[in-house]
Short mmCIF file of C-alpha atoms and ligand atoms in Angstrom, two decimals:
data_model
loop_
_atom_site.label_atom_id
_atom_site.label_comp_id
_atom_site.label_asym_id
_atom_site.label_seq_id
_atom_site.Cartn_x
_atom_site.Cartn_y
_atom_site.Cartn_z
CA MET A 15 -70.89 -66.88 97.98
CA SER A 16 -68.26 -64.71 99.09
CA THR A 17 -66.63 -61.75 97.04
CA PHE A 18 -63.25 -61.96 95.83
CA GLN A 19 -60.40 -60.08 97.58
CA ALA A 20 -57.19 -58.70 96.34
CA PRO A 21 -54.50 -61.47 96.32
CA LYS A 22 -52.10 -61.73 99.64
CA GLY A 23 -49.87 -59.19 99.66
CA THR A 24 -51.16 -56.84 97.29
CA TYR A 25 -53.81 -53.96 97.73
CA ASP A 26 -55.76 -51.65 95.37
CA LEU A 27 -54.82 -48.01 94.99
CA ILE A 28 -58.28 -46.35 94.95
CA PRO A 29 -59.34 -42.52 95.09
CA PRO A 30 -58.57 -40.44 97.07
CA ASP A 31 -55.57 -42.01 98.42
CA SER A 32 -54.15 -43.25 94.59
CA ALA A 33 -53.86 -39.40 93.83
CA ARG A 34 -50.97 -39.43 96.32
CA PHE A 35 -49.28 -42.23 94.41
CA LEU A 36 -49.72 -40.19 91.21
CA ALA A 37 -48.11 -37.42 92.86
CA VAL A 38 -45.20 -39.27 94.29
CA ARG A 39 -44.40 -41.19 90.92
CA GLU A 40 -44.62 -37.50 89.33
CA ALA A 41 -42.24 -35.72 92.07
CA ILE A 42 -39.86 -38.51 91.72
CA SER A 43 -39.69 -38.46 88.18
CA ALA A 44 -39.78 -34.59 87.78
CA PRO A 45 -35.75 -34.29 88.67
CA LEU A 46 -35.09 -36.97 86.19
CA LYS A 47 -36.70 -35.52 83.21
CA ARG A 48 -34.87 -32.28 83.74
CA SER A 49 -31.42 -33.91 83.82
CA GLY A 50 -31.80 -35.59 80.48
CA TYR A 51 -33.27 -39.09 81.45
CA GLY A 52 -35.80 -40.72 78.79
CA TYR A 53 -38.66 -42.57 79.52
CA ILE A 54 -38.45 -46.26 78.72
CA GLU A 55 -40.97 -49.04 79.33
CA THR A 56 -40.43 -52.79 79.28
CA PRO A 57 -42.61 -55.77 79.92
CA GLY A 58 -43.70 -56.90 83.26
CA PHE A 59 -42.08 -60.28 82.26
CA GLU A 60 -38.96 -61.44 81.13
CA ASN A 61 -36.89 -64.67 80.34
CA VAL A 62 -36.41 -66.16 83.67
CA GLU A 63 -32.56 -66.14 82.78
CA LEU A 64 -32.10 -62.37 82.60
CA PHE A 65 -33.01 -62.41 86.36
CA ALA A 66 -31.18 -65.20 87.54
CA ARG A 67 -27.96 -64.14 85.65
CA GLY A 68 -28.28 -60.38 86.17
CA VAL A 69 -29.79 -60.19 89.98
CA GLY A 70 -27.57 -63.52 91.17
CA GLU A 71 -28.42 -67.25 90.89
CA SER A 72 -27.97 -67.33 95.09
CA THR A 73 -29.88 -64.21 95.94
CA ASP A 74 -33.10 -64.47 97.74
CA ILE A 75 -34.87 -62.72 94.95
CA VAL A 76 -34.11 -65.50 92.50
CA THR A 77 -34.05 -68.45 94.62
CA LYS A 78 -37.10 -67.79 96.90
CA GLU A 79 -38.99 -64.43 95.75
CA MET A 80 -39.44 -64.97 91.99
CA TYR A 81 -42.65 -65.55 90.42
CA ALA A 82 -41.50 -68.08 87.59
CA PHE A 83 -43.53 -70.04 85.13
CA GLU A 84 -43.54 -71.70 82.09
CA THR A 85 -45.77 -70.55 79.28
CA LYS A 86 -47.95 -72.88 77.25
CA GLY A 87 -45.42 -72.43 74.30
CA GLY A 88 -42.65 -73.83 76.76
CA ASP A 89 -40.76 -70.47 77.41
CA ARG A 90 -39.59 -69.84 81.09
CA LEU A 91 -40.66 -66.64 81.99
CA ALA A 92 -40.52 -64.57 85.34
CA LEU A 93 -42.57 -61.91 86.59
CA ARG A 94 -39.91 -58.83 86.91
CA PRO A 95 -38.80 -58.45 90.72
CA GLU A 96 -36.72 -55.56 89.82
CA GLY A 97 -36.10 -53.16 86.72
CA THR A 98 -32.43 -52.75 86.25
CA ALA A 99 -31.70 -55.93 84.48
CA SER A 100 -34.76 -55.54 82.06
CA VAL A 101 -33.92 -51.91 81.28
CA LEU A 102 -30.22 -52.68 80.54
CA ARG A 103 -31.56 -55.65 78.30
CA ALA A 104 -33.68 -53.37 76.16
CA ALA A 105 -30.85 -50.58 75.85
CA LEU A 106 -28.71 -53.35 74.63
CA GLU A 107 -31.30 -54.77 72.41
CA ALA A 108 -32.18 -51.61 70.78
CA ASN A 109 -28.43 -50.90 70.78
CA LEU A 110 -28.87 -47.34 72.47
CA HIS A 111 -25.32 -47.71 73.50
CA LYS A 112 -24.10 -47.51 70.01
CA ALA A 113 -26.28 -44.67 68.87
CA GLY A 114 -23.77 -42.24 70.33
CA ASN A 115 -23.73 -40.37 73.53
CA LEU A 116 -22.77 -42.37 76.51
CA PRO A 117 -24.33 -42.30 79.06
CA VAL A 118 -27.55 -43.57 78.06
CA LYS A 119 -29.93 -42.14 80.70
CA LEU A 120 -33.09 -43.69 81.07
CA TRP A 121 -35.90 -43.72 83.71
CA TYR A 122 -38.91 -45.89 84.33
CA SER A 123 -42.28 -46.49 86.51
CA GLY A 124 -44.10 -49.28 86.98
CA SER A 125 -44.94 -52.32 88.98
CA TYR A 126 -43.01 -55.29 90.47
CA TYR A 127 -43.32 -58.79 91.90
CA ARG A 128 -41.78 -60.41 94.78
CA TYR A 129 -42.94 -63.58 96.57
CA GLU A 130 -41.98 -62.07 99.93
CA ARG A 131 -43.55 -62.54 103.33
CA PRO A 132 -46.03 -59.52 103.70
CA GLN A 133 -46.14 -57.02 106.18
CA LYS A 134 -46.43 -53.37 106.50
CA GLY A 135 -44.09 -51.64 103.51
CA ARG A 136 -43.39 -54.92 102.24
CA TYR A 137 -45.84 -56.38 99.34
CA ARG A 138 -45.77 -58.99 96.61
CA HIS A 139 -46.97 -56.18 94.13
CA PHE A 140 -44.93 -52.76 94.47
CA SER A 141 -44.29 -49.78 92.80
CA GLN A 142 -41.01 -48.34 91.86
CA VAL A 143 -39.67 -45.22 89.92
CA GLY A 144 -36.14 -45.87 88.72
CA ALA A 145 -33.23 -44.50 86.77
CA GLU A 146 -30.08 -46.02 85.17
CA ALA A 147 -27.39 -44.37 83.44
CA ILE A 148 -25.50 -46.85 81.32
CA GLY A 149 -22.33 -46.70 79.72
CA ALA A 150 -20.19 -44.07 81.75
CA GLU A 151 -17.92 -44.58 84.65
CA ASP A 152 -17.71 -41.01 86.13
CA PRO A 153 -17.85 -40.16 89.93
CA ALA A 154 -20.11 -37.43 88.89
CA LEU A 155 -23.00 -39.50 87.55
CA ASP A 156 -23.10 -41.52 90.94
CA ALA A 157 -23.51 -38.22 92.59
CA GLU A 158 -25.91 -36.89 90.19
CA LEU A 159 -28.39 -39.87 90.94
CA ILE A 160 -28.01 -39.63 94.61
CA VAL A 161 -28.70 -36.01 94.30
CA LEU A 162 -31.83 -36.07 92.25
CA ALA A 163 -33.10 -38.78 94.56
CA ASP A 164 -32.46 -36.33 97.21
CA ASP A 165 -34.03 -33.46 95.55
CA ALA A 166 -37.25 -35.76 94.67
CA TYR A 167 -37.55 -36.78 98.22
CA ARG A 168 -36.93 -32.97 99.63
CA SER A 169 -39.53 -31.73 96.71
CA LEU A 170 -42.06 -33.71 98.28
CA GLY A 171 -41.47 -32.56 101.88
CA LEU A 172 -39.59 -35.56 103.15
CA ARG A 173 -37.11 -34.71 106.03
CA GLU A 174 -36.47 -37.71 108.17
CA PHE A 175 -34.80 -39.75 105.71
CA ARG A 176 -31.24 -40.70 105.58
CA ILE A 177 -28.49 -41.92 102.96
CA LEU A 178 -26.29 -44.58 103.60
CA LEU A 179 -23.24 -44.97 101.26
CA ASN A 180 -20.93 -47.68 100.86
CA SER A 181 -18.32 -48.96 98.16
CA LEU A 182 -18.31 -52.28 97.32
CA GLY A 183 -15.02 -52.34 95.20
CA ASP A 184 -14.56 -53.67 91.90
CA LYS A 185 -13.47 -57.29 90.47
CA GLU A 186 -9.80 -56.58 91.53
CA CYS A 187 -10.02 -56.01 95.37
CA ARG A 188 -13.57 -57.44 96.11
CA PRO A 189 -12.09 -60.97 95.80
CA VAL A 190 -9.13 -60.37 97.94
CA TYR A 191 -11.46 -59.16 100.71
CA ARG A 192 -14.54 -62.13 99.86
CA ALA A 193 -11.78 -64.38 100.80
CA ALA A 194 -10.72 -62.67 103.93
CA LEU A 195 -14.15 -62.52 105.41
CA GLN A 196 -14.71 -66.05 104.37
CA GLU A 197 -12.04 -66.95 106.60
CA PHE A 198 -13.21 -64.70 109.33
CA LEU A 199 -16.58 -66.40 108.90
CA ARG A 200 -15.34 -69.95 109.23
CA GLY A 201 -14.10 -69.41 112.48
CA LEU A 202 -17.37 -68.38 114.12
CA ASP A 203 -20.28 -70.38 115.66
CA LEU A 204 -22.77 -70.37 113.02
CA ASP A 205 -25.71 -72.55 111.97
CA GLU A 206 -25.54 -74.79 108.99
CA ASP A 207 -27.43 -72.67 106.80
CA THR A 208 -25.42 -69.49 107.55
CA LEU A 209 -22.14 -71.41 107.05
CA ARG A 210 -23.55 -72.19 103.45
CA ARG A 211 -24.30 -68.87 102.90
CA ALA A 212 -20.74 -67.96 103.92
CA GLU A 213 -19.42 -70.33 101.17
CA ILE A 214 -21.49 -69.03 98.51
CA ASN A 215 -21.95 -65.19 99.17
CA PRO A 216 -20.32 -64.08 102.40
CA LEU A 217 -21.06 -60.57 102.14
CA ARG A 218 -24.76 -61.32 102.57
CA VAL A 219 -23.97 -62.76 105.98
CA LEU A 220 -23.08 -59.12 107.28
CA ASP A 221 -26.62 -58.10 106.57
CA ASP A 222 -27.93 -61.10 108.85
CA LYS A 223 -30.33 -59.29 111.12
CA ARG A 224 -30.11 -61.78 114.09
CA GLU A 225 -28.75 -60.41 117.32
CA ALA A 226 -26.33 -63.68 117.85
CA VAL A 227 -24.81 -63.33 114.37
CA GLN A 228 -24.26 -59.60 114.49
CA LYS A 229 -22.63 -59.84 117.94
CA GLN A 230 -20.19 -62.10 116.26
CA LEU A 231 -19.74 -59.82 113.36
CA ALA A 232 -18.35 -56.83 115.45
CA ASP A 233 -14.66 -57.65 114.48
CA ALA A 234 -15.32 -58.92 110.81
CA PRO A 235 -12.99 -57.02 108.19
CA LEU A 236 -14.78 -54.55 106.46
CA LEU A 237 -14.22 -53.84 102.86
CA ARG A 238 -13.31 -50.44 103.23
CA ASP A 239 -10.08 -51.43 104.43
CA TYR A 240 -9.66 -53.54 101.12
CA LEU A 241 -10.73 -51.26 98.66
CA CYS A 242 -7.86 -50.72 95.86
CA ASP A 243 -6.64 -47.27 95.10
CA ALA A 244 -8.73 -46.83 91.93
CA CYS A 245 -11.88 -47.58 94.15
CA LYS A 246 -10.60 -45.76 97.01
CA ALA A 247 -10.03 -42.53 94.71
CA TYR A 248 -13.47 -43.04 92.90
CA HIS A 249 -15.35 -43.22 96.24
CA GLU A 250 -13.76 -40.31 97.73
CA GLU A 251 -14.63 -38.45 94.71
CA VAL A 252 -18.29 -39.22 94.82
CA ARG A 253 -18.20 -38.25 98.55
CA ALA A 254 -16.88 -34.79 97.78
CA LEU A 255 -19.35 -34.43 94.96
CA LEU A 256 -22.19 -34.97 97.02
CA THR A 257 -20.89 -32.70 100.14
CA ALA A 258 -20.40 -30.21 97.66
CA GLN A 259 -24.15 -30.23 96.49
CA GLY A 260 -25.21 -29.88 100.09
CA VAL A 261 -26.15 -33.68 100.42
CA ALA A 262 -25.82 -35.18 103.77
CA TYR A 263 -25.08 -38.78 103.93
CA GLU A 264 -23.64 -41.49 106.40
CA ASP A 265 -20.70 -43.71 105.53
CA ASP A 266 -22.08 -47.50 105.87
CA PRO A 267 -19.19 -49.85 105.42
CA ARG A 268 -21.49 -52.65 106.17
CA LEU A 269 -24.22 -51.63 103.75
CA VAL A 270 -24.76 -55.10 101.43
CA ARG A 271 -27.69 -54.85 98.94
CA GLY A 272 -29.84 -57.82 98.18
CA LEU A 273 -28.84 -58.03 94.18
CA ASP A 274 -25.29 -59.35 93.33
CA TYR A 275 -24.80 -57.13 90.61
CA TYR A 276 -23.48 -54.17 92.37
CA THR A 277 -19.82 -52.66 92.14
CA ARG A 278 -18.13 -49.61 93.82
CA THR A 279 -20.91 -47.06 94.82
CA THR A 280 -24.08 -48.41 96.56
CA PHE A 281 -26.55 -46.55 98.65
CA GLU A 282 -29.83 -46.60 100.25
CA PHE A 283 -32.04 -44.10 101.19
CA VAL A 284 -33.87 -45.28 104.65
CA HIS A 285 -36.50 -43.47 106.61
CA ASP A 286 -36.73 -43.78 110.11
CA GLY A 287 -40.27 -43.70 110.68
CA LEU A 288 -40.88 -46.88 108.75
CA GLY A 289 -39.99 -49.78 111.37
CA SER A 290 -38.34 -52.74 109.78
CA GLN A 291 -38.95 -51.95 106.09
CA SER A 292 -37.36 -48.69 106.32
CA ALA A 293 -35.42 -48.79 102.94
CA VAL A 294 -37.20 -46.52 100.50
CA GLY A 295 -34.88 -46.60 97.83
CA GLY A 296 -31.84 -48.00 96.80
CA GLY A 297 -29.12 -48.43 94.03
CA GLY A 298 -25.57 -48.34 93.23
CA ARG A 299 -23.20 -48.94 90.24
CA TYR A 300 -23.13 -52.21 88.23
CA ASP A 301 -20.35 -52.07 85.88
CA GLY A 302 -20.22 -55.87 85.30
CA LEU A 303 -23.94 -56.26 84.81
CA SER A 304 -23.69 -55.62 81.06
CA GLU A 305 -21.30 -58.59 80.32
CA MET A 306 -22.97 -60.86 82.57
CA ILE A 307 -26.28 -60.68 80.28
CA GLY A 308 -24.01 -60.90 77.28
CA GLY A 309 -23.30 -57.35 76.65
CA PRO A 310 -20.17 -55.47 75.92
CA ALA A 311 -18.27 -53.73 79.06
CA LEU A 312 -20.96 -50.85 79.87
CA PRO A 313 -20.06 -49.33 83.43
CA SER A 314 -23.07 -47.98 84.67
CA VAL A 315 -25.43 -46.86 87.83
CA GLY A 316 -28.86 -46.36 88.75
CA TRP A 317 -31.42 -46.29 91.60
CA ALA A 318 -35.17 -47.57 92.34
CA LEU A 319 -37.24 -45.77 94.87
CA GLY A 320 -40.45 -47.60 96.27
CA VAL A 321 -43.59 -45.65 95.78
CA ASP A 322 -45.38 -47.65 98.12
CA ARG A 323 -42.80 -46.95 101.12
CA THR A 324 -42.59 -43.26 100.01
CA VAL A 325 -46.11 -42.94 100.37
CA LEU A 326 -45.91 -44.52 103.95
CA ALA A 327 -43.08 -42.31 104.96
CA LEU A 328 -45.07 -39.34 104.00
CA GLU A 329 -47.93 -40.40 106.26
CA ALA A 330 -45.30 -41.42 109.22
CA GLU A 331 -43.90 -37.92 109.05
CA GLY A 332 -47.23 -36.25 108.62
CA VAL A 333 -46.66 -34.55 105.60
CA THR A 334 -49.96 -33.88 103.44
CA LEU A 335 -49.26 -33.31 99.74
CA GLU A 336 -50.98 -30.14 98.24
CA LEU A 337 -53.04 -31.98 95.65
CA PRO A 338 -55.33 -29.92 93.53
CA ALA A 339 -58.98 -30.38 93.73
CA ALA A 340 -59.75 -33.10 91.14
CA THR A 341 -63.03 -31.23 90.45
CA SER A 342 -63.26 -27.09 90.28
CA VAL A 343 -66.70 -26.80 89.23
CA PHE A 344 -69.63 -29.10 89.75
CA ALA A 345 -72.91 -28.68 87.70
CA VAL A 346 -76.42 -29.29 88.83
CA PRO A 347 -79.22 -29.29 86.06
CA LEU A 348 -82.99 -29.29 87.32
CA GLY A 349 -85.06 -30.66 84.55
CA GLU A 350 -84.57 -32.33 81.30
CA GLU A 351 -83.62 -28.99 78.93
CA ALA A 352 -81.38 -27.63 81.61
CA ARG A 353 -79.55 -31.11 81.56
CA ARG A 354 -78.80 -30.65 77.86
CA VAL A 355 -77.75 -26.92 78.34
CA LEU A 356 -75.54 -27.37 81.24
CA PHE A 357 -73.88 -30.63 79.93
CA ALA A 358 -73.10 -28.55 76.77
CA LYS A 359 -71.72 -26.12 79.59
CA VAL A 360 -69.58 -28.81 81.12
CA THR A 361 -68.16 -29.91 77.93
CA GLU A 362 -66.96 -26.17 77.17
CA LEU A 363 -65.52 -25.85 80.31
CA ARG A 364 -63.44 -29.01 80.26
CA ARG A 365 -62.33 -28.18 76.70
CA ALA A 366 -60.96 -25.20 77.96
CA GLY A 367 -59.03 -26.68 80.67
CA ILE A 368 -61.35 -26.33 83.52
CA ALA A 369 -61.86 -29.63 85.97
CA ALA A 370 -65.70 -30.14 85.80
CA ASP A 371 -68.12 -32.36 86.78
CA PHE A 372 -71.92 -33.28 86.41
CA SER A 373 -74.73 -34.38 88.48
CA PHE A 374 -75.71 -37.54 86.84
CA GLY A 375 -78.88 -39.80 87.24
CA SER A 376 -82.25 -38.30 88.44
CA LYS A 377 -81.26 -36.85 91.87
CA GLY A 378 -82.94 -34.00 93.48
CA LEU A 379 -81.38 -31.01 94.05
CA LYS A 380 -80.44 -31.94 97.72
CA GLY A 381 -78.87 -34.94 96.85
CA ALA A 382 -76.83 -33.58 93.64
CA MET A 383 -75.77 -30.96 96.26
CA LYS A 384 -74.12 -33.28 98.84
CA ASN A 385 -72.13 -34.70 95.44
CA ALA A 386 -70.82 -31.25 94.88
CA ASN A 387 -69.89 -31.26 98.37
CA ARG A 388 -68.16 -34.37 98.13
CA SER A 389 -66.51 -33.42 94.73
CA GLY A 390 -64.33 -30.91 96.56
CA ALA A 391 -65.48 -28.47 93.93
CA ARG A 392 -64.68 -24.90 94.47
CA PHE A 393 -67.87 -23.97 92.56
CA THR A 394 -71.36 -25.46 91.76
CA LEU A 395 -73.44 -24.22 88.83
CA VAL A 396 -77.15 -24.93 89.25
CA VAL A 397 -79.75 -24.22 86.54
CA GLY A 398 -83.76 -24.41 86.86
CA GLU A 399 -86.51 -23.85 84.41
CA ARG A 400 -86.64 -20.20 85.42
CA ASP A 401 -82.81 -19.75 85.02
CA LEU A 402 -83.08 -21.32 81.62
CA ALA A 403 -85.69 -18.71 80.57
CA GLU A 404 -83.84 -15.94 81.85
CA GLY A 405 -80.39 -17.35 80.26
CA VAL A 406 -78.59 -17.58 83.39
CA ALA A 407 -77.03 -20.15 85.79
CA GLN A 408 -76.38 -19.91 89.39
CA LEU A 409 -73.19 -19.80 90.55
CA LYS A 410 -72.16 -20.55 94.12
CA ASP A 411 -68.88 -20.19 95.67
CA MET A 412 -68.76 -23.27 97.89
CA GLU A 413 -66.27 -21.58 100.08
CA SER A 414 -67.70 -18.24 101.08
CA GLY A 415 -71.41 -19.48 100.17
CA GLU A 416 -71.70 -16.50 98.06
CA GLN A 417 -74.36 -16.95 95.30
CA GLY A 418 -75.57 -15.17 92.54
CA PRO A 419 -76.79 -15.42 88.43
CA VAL A 420 -73.94 -15.36 85.52
CA ARG A 421 -75.21 -15.32 81.96
CA LEU A 422 -74.91 -18.66 80.16
CA ASP A 423 -72.64 -17.19 77.77
CA ASP A 424 -70.50 -15.39 80.45
CA ILE A 425 -70.11 -18.84 82.63
CA LEU A 426 -66.55 -19.86 80.77
CA THR A 427 -64.98 -16.48 81.18
CA THR A 428 -66.32 -15.82 84.69
CA LEU A 429 -65.02 -19.01 85.90
CA GLN A 430 -61.65 -18.62 84.29
CA GLU A 431 -61.44 -15.42 86.12
CA ARG A 432 -62.43 -16.71 89.34
CA LEU A 433 -60.38 -19.89 89.29
CA ALA A 434 -57.19 -18.02 88.20
P1 HAM B 502 -34.19 -52.70 95.75
O1 HAM B 502 -33.23 -52.07 96.80
O2 HAM B 502 -34.61 -54.28 95.53
O3 HAM B 502 -33.43 -52.40 94.47
O4 HAM B 502 -35.36 -52.05 95.83
C1 HAM B 502 -35.65 -50.55 95.43
C2 HAM B 502 -36.79 -50.17 96.61
O5 HAM B 502 -38.03 -50.82 95.92
C3 HAM B 502 -36.64 -50.57 97.82
O6 HAM B 502 -35.74 -49.53 98.43
C4 HAM B 502 -37.93 -50.41 98.36
O7 HAM B 502 -38.56 -49.23 98.81
C5 HAM B 502 -38.98 -50.70 97.18
N1 HAM B 502 -39.26 -52.22 97.42
C6 HAM B 502 -38.36 -53.30 97.14
N2 HAM B 502 -39.09 -54.49 97.73
C7 HAM B 502 -40.54 -54.14 98.02
C8 HAM B 502 -41.56 -54.78 98.30
N3 HAM B 502 -41.57 -56.20 98.43
N4 HAM B 502 -42.68 -54.23 98.79
C9 HAM B 502 -42.74 -52.65 98.82
N5 HAM B 502 -41.47 -52.25 98.21
C10 HAM B 502 -40.23 -52.74 97.92
C11 HAM B 502 -33.44 -52.71 93.35
O8 HAM B 502 -34.68 -52.93 92.78
C12 HAM B 502 -32.52 -52.01 92.06
N6 HAM B 502 -32.90 -52.84 90.85
C13 HAM B 502 -32.19 -50.56 92.40
C14 HAM B 502 -31.39 -50.20 91.32
C15 HAM B 502 -31.57 -49.39 89.99
N7 HAM B 502 -29.92 -50.61 91.37
C16 HAM B 502 -29.30 -50.00 90.21
N8 HAM B 502 -30.35 -49.38 89.47
#
């Protein structure tokens, strides 16, 4: 009988690599935690309508990539393909926007699901850390989020990423641009499918990766030239604030995002070492989303960074994270009585905050020392019959190879000193 494998487009996170994922999640969330963002967790699935309306009926995410299903009770649900619609839904449901302080600032971390064609960096189950600031229209808020993502990547040691920045306008100016773009697209030599897309969502055509299409788009009208004065001024202020914080970005007037809710500021973090799946994170302003899902007007902005791709970007840049060893002390008992005594010592060390592990099972000294080595522990403690009689353990420094007896009663303080 063959054994089971992880489903297509998914992979397991296992030690020691999983430690890097934890560290990346931690590094991305750290700047948010010290900037007033509170942690939110929402269900892994939602009513399918939330995403259809929120993300957009005609987006690839909703039409092709959603894991939608009907429950035995007849509810139509979908595994969440992204976090923004869920977080806003939860904030509205809990009336967070009525509690006083706006913006409501939230951060999250979790699994997302998209039925995409799997390749390196593109999975059907992936992990994001995200942030949403709900209920304020202020260029400083857009800038804050971009600065925090930039800080997060830099704190990890990433350097070869770029920030692409654009404005998608608002409900005043975008329709005018949309009509102009549509007019332009109708005059091109495009296939049926693309022409249909041009009627439903012309901006998406700008994102077509095919060379033959891109060639024809060289003279396409740009949203930049259609922005209303309010959008223009807003965008200028975001740009100025970013520059003043020393955050470098590139204006990308052709940046289109794969979700329909964006207005004004949109941005993407791309890493040049990743090939075709180069977006390590993205986000923007979504001033109309709340109303689209039945809430009041709540202008908002946010982003989500892909944890999987951030880890790949670290690999591509050859950045190794300095992770503390999972185990500082490894204890090896020789004999039954030594096992009881040393197990109690390990418990004592752990309760005092020292990462300690123990040689389980009936291994000889050689096998146990091999385990100690693999654990990465800085120190080993070995206790045999004779040590017990003398009330000591043999403490070995695995780095220097130095070894000597330490009184059992002094083990905790000795290790506290030597690990400090
Ligand atoms: P998104 O651009 O669809 O935006 O996803 C954000 C990031 O998630 C991407 O840049 C990428 O790193 C990662 N990601 C997306 N799909 C996959 C995949 N199939 N495999 C691996 N990684 C993936 C959003 O999800 C918006 N909710 C962001 C946002 C928050 N906008 C406003 N607030």
